[in-house]
mmCIF file of C-alpha atoms and ligand atoms in Angstrom:
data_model
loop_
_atom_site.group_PDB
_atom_site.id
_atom_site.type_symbol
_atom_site.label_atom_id
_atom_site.label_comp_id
_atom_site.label_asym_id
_atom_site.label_seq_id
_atom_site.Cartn_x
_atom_site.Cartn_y
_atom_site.Cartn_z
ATOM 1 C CA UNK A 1 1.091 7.348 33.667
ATOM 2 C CA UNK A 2 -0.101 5.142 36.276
ATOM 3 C CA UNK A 3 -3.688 3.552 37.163
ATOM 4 C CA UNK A 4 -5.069 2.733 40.405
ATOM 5 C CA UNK A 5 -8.594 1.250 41.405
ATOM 6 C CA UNK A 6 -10.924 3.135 43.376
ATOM 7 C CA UNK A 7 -14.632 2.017 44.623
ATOM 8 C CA UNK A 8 -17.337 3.852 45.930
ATOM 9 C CA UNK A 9 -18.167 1.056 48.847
ATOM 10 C CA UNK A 10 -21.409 -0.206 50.063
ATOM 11 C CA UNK A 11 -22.445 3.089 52.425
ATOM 12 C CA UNK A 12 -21.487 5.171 49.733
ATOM 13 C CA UNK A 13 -23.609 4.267 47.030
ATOM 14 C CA UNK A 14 -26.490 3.910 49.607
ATOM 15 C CA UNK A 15 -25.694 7.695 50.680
ATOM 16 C CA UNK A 16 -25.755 9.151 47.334
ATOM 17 C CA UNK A 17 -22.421 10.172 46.890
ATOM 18 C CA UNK A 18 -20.955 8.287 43.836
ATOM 19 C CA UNK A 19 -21.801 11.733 42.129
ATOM 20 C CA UNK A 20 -19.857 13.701 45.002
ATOM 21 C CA UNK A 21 -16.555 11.262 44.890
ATOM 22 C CA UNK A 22 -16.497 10.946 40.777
ATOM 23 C CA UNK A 23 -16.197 15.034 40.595
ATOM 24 C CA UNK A 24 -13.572 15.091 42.828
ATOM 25 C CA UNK A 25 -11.899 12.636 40.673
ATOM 26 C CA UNK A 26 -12.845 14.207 37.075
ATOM 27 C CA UNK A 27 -11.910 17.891 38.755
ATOM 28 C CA UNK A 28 -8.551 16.758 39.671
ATOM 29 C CA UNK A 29 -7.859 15.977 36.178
ATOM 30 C CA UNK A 30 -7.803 12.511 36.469
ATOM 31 C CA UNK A 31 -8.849 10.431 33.403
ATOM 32 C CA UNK A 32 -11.812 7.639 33.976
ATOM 33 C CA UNK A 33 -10.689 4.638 32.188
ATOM 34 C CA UNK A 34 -13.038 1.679 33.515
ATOM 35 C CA UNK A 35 -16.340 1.637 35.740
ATOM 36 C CA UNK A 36 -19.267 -0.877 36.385
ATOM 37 C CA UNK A 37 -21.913 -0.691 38.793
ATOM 38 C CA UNK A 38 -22.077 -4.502 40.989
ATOM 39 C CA UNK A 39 -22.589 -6.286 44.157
ATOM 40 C CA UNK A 40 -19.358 -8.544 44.756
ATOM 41 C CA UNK A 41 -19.770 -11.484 45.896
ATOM 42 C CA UNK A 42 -18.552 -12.356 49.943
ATOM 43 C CA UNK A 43 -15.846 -14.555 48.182
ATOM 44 C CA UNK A 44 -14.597 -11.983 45.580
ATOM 45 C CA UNK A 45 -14.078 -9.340 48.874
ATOM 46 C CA UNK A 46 -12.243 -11.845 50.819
ATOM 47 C CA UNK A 47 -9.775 -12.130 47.688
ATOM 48 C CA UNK A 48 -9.727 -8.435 47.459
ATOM 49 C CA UNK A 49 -8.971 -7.751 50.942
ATOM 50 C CA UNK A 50 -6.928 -10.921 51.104
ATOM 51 C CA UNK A 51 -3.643 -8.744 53.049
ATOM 52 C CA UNK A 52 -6.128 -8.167 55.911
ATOM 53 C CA UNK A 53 -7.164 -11.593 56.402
ATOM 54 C CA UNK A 54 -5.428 -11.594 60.079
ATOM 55 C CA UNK A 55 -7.443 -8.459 61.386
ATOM 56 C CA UNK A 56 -10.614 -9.498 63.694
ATOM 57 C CA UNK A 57 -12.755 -6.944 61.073
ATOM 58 C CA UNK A 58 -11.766 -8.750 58.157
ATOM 59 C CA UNK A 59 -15.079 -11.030 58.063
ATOM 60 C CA UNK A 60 -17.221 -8.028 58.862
ATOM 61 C CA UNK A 61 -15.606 -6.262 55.824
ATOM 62 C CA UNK A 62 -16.268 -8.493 53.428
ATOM 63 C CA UNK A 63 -19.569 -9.409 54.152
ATOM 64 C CA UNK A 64 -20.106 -5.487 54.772
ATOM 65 C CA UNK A 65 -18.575 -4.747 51.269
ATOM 66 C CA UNK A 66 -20.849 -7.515 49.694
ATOM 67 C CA UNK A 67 -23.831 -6.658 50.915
ATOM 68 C CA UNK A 68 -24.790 -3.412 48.559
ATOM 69 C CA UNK A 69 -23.923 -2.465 44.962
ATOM 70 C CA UNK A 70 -20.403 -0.944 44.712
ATOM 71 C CA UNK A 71 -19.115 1.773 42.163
ATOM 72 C CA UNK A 72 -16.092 0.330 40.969
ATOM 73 C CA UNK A 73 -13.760 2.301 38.866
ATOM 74 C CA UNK A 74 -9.636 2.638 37.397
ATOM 75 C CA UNK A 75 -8.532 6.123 37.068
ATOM 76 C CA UNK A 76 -5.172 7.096 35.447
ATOM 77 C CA UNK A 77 -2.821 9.615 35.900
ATOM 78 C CA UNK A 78 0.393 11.134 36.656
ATOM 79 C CA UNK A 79 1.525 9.480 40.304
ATOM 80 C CA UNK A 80 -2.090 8.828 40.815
ATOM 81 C CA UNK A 81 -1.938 5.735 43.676
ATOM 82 C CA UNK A 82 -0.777 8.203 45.643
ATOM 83 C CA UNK A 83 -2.357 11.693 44.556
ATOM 84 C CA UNK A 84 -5.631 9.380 45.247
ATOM 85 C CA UNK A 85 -4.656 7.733 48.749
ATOM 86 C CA UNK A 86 -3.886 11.621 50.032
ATOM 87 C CA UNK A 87 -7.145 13.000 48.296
ATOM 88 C CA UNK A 88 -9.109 9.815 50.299
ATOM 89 C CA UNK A 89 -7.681 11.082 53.652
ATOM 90 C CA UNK A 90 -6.736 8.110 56.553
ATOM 91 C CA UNK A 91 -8.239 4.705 56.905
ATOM 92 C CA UNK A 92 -10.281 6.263 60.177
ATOM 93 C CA UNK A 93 -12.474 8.871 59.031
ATOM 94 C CA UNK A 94 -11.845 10.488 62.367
ATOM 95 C CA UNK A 95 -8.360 11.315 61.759
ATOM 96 C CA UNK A 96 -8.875 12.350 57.988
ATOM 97 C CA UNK A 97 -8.268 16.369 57.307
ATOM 98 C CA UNK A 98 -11.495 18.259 56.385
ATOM 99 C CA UNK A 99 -11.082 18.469 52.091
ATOM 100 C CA UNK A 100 -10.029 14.694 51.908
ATOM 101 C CA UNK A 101 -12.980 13.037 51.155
ATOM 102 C CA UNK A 102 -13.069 10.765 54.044
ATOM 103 C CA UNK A 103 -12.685 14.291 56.225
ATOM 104 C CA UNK A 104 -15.879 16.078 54.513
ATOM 105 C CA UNK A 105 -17.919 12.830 54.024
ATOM 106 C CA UNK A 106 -17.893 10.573 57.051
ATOM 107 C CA UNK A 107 -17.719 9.544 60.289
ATOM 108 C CA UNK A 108 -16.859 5.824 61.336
ATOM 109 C CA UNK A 109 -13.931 3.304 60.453
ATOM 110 C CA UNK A 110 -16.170 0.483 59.577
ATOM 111 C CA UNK A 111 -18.042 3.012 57.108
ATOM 112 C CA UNK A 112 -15.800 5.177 55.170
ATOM 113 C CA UNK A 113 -16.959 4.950 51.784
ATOM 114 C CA UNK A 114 -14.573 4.822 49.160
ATOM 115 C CA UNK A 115 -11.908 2.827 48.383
ATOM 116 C CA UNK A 116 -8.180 3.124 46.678
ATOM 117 C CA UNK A 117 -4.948 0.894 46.110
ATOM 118 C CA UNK A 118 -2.306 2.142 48.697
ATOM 119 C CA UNK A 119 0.828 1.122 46.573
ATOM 120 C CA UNK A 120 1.583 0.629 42.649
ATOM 121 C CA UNK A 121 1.677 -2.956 43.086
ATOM 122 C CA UNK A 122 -1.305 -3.647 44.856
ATOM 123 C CA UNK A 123 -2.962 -0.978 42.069
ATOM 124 C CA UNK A 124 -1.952 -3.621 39.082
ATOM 125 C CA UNK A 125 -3.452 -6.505 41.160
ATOM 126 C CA UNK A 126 -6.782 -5.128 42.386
ATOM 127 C CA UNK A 127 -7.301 -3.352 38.652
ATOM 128 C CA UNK A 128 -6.354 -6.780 37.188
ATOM 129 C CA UNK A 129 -9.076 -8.528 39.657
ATOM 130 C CA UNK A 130 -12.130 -6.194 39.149
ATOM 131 C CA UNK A 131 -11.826 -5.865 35.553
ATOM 132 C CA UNK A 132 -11.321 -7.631 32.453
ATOM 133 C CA UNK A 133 -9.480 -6.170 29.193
ATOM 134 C CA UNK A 134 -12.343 -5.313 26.850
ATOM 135 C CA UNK A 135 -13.532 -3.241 29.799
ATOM 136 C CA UNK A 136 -11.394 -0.302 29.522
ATOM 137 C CA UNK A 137 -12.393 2.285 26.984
ATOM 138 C CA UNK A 138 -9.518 3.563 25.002
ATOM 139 C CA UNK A 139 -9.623 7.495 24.526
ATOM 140 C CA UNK A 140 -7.603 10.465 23.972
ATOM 141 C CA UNK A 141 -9.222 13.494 26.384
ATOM 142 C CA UNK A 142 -8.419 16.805 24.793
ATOM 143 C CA UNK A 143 -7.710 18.101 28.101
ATOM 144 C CA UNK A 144 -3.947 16.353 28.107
ATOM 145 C CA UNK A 145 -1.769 19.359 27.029
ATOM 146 C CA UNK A 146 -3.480 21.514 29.541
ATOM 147 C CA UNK A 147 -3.206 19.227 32.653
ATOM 148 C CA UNK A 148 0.874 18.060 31.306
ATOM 149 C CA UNK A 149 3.815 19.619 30.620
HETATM 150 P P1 IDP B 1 -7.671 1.620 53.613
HETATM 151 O O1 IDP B 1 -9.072 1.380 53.078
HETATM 152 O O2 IDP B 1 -7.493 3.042 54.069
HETATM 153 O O3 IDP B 1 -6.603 1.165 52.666
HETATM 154 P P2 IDP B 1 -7.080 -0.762 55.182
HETATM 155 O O4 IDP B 1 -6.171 -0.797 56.366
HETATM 156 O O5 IDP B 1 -6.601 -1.379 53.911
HETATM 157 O O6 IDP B 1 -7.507 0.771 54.955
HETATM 158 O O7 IDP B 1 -8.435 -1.436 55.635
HETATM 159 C C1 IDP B 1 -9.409 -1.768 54.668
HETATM 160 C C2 IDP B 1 -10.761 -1.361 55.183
HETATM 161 O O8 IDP B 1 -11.055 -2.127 56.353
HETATM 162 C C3 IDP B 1 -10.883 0.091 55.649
HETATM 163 O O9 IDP B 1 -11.116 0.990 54.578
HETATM 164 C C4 IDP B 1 -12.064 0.006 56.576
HETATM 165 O O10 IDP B 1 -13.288 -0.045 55.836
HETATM 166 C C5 IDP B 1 -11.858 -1.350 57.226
HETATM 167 N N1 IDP B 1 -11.157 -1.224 58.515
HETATM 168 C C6 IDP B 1 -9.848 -0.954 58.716
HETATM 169 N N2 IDP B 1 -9.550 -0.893 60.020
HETATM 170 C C7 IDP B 1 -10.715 -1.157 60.664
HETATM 171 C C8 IDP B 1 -11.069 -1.244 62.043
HETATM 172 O O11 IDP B 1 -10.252 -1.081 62.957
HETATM 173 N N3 IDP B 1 -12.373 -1.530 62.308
HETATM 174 C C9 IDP B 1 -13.302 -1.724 61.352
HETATM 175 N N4 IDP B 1 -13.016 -1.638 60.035
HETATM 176 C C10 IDP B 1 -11.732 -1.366 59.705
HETATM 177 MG MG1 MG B 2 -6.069 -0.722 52.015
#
């Protein structure tokens, strides 16, 4: 099993569509195993988005993705960094297949909503950043043998 950190970003908690991006999540058969609702702090994005810190959008992004209250989230499942990155669709929204989410959901680079690790690693460092220990709820969803062989 693997774990990977997803948020719902700035434009799409103002949009409404935490609701929209959680189903797709839950109806995958993904299992939900930390969330909060926060604003980050400018600071806390620049760490977060620390690999980008070369790219002329980088200090638009992070003041863009502290400015609002973000849905922040880990998810776990079977090869699920990259299960997620292919449900999210590409980085430009424009080039994103309709069914990803970024294909249904938006339009613009600077404003496509949601948020996932791209790689394992990075997964295990942005979980270990957003949330502490006694934030993950430990459960066994009866829906295992079903979604497993
Ligand atoms: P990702 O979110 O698909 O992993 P990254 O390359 O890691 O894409 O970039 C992080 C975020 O930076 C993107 O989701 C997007 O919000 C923003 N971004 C990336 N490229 C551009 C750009 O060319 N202009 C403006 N914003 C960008
Ligand atoms: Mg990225």
């Amino acid at each position: 099993m693997e774990r990977t950190f997803i948020a719902v970003k700035p434009d799409g908690v103002q949009r409404g569509l935490i609701g929209e991006i959680i189903k797709r999540f839950e109806t995958r058969g993904f299992r939900l195993v930390a969330s909060k609702f926060m604003k980050a702090s400018e600071d806390f994005m620049k760490t977060h988005y620390l690999d980008l810190k070369d790219m002329p959008f980088y200090a638009g992004l992070c003041k863009y993705m502290s400015s609002g209250p973000v849905f922040a989230m880990v998810w776990e499942g079977q090869n699920i960094v990259k299960l997620v990155r292919m449900m999210l669709g590409e980085t430009n929204p424009a080039d994103s297949k309709p069914g990803s989410i970024r294909g249904d959901l938006c339009i613009n680079i600077g404003r496509n909503i949601i948020h996932g690790s791209d790689t394992l690693e990075n997964a295990k460092r942005e979980v270990g950043l957003w949330f502490k220990a006694e934030e993950f709820v430990e459960y066994t969803p009866c829906t295992q043998p079903f979604l497993y062989e």
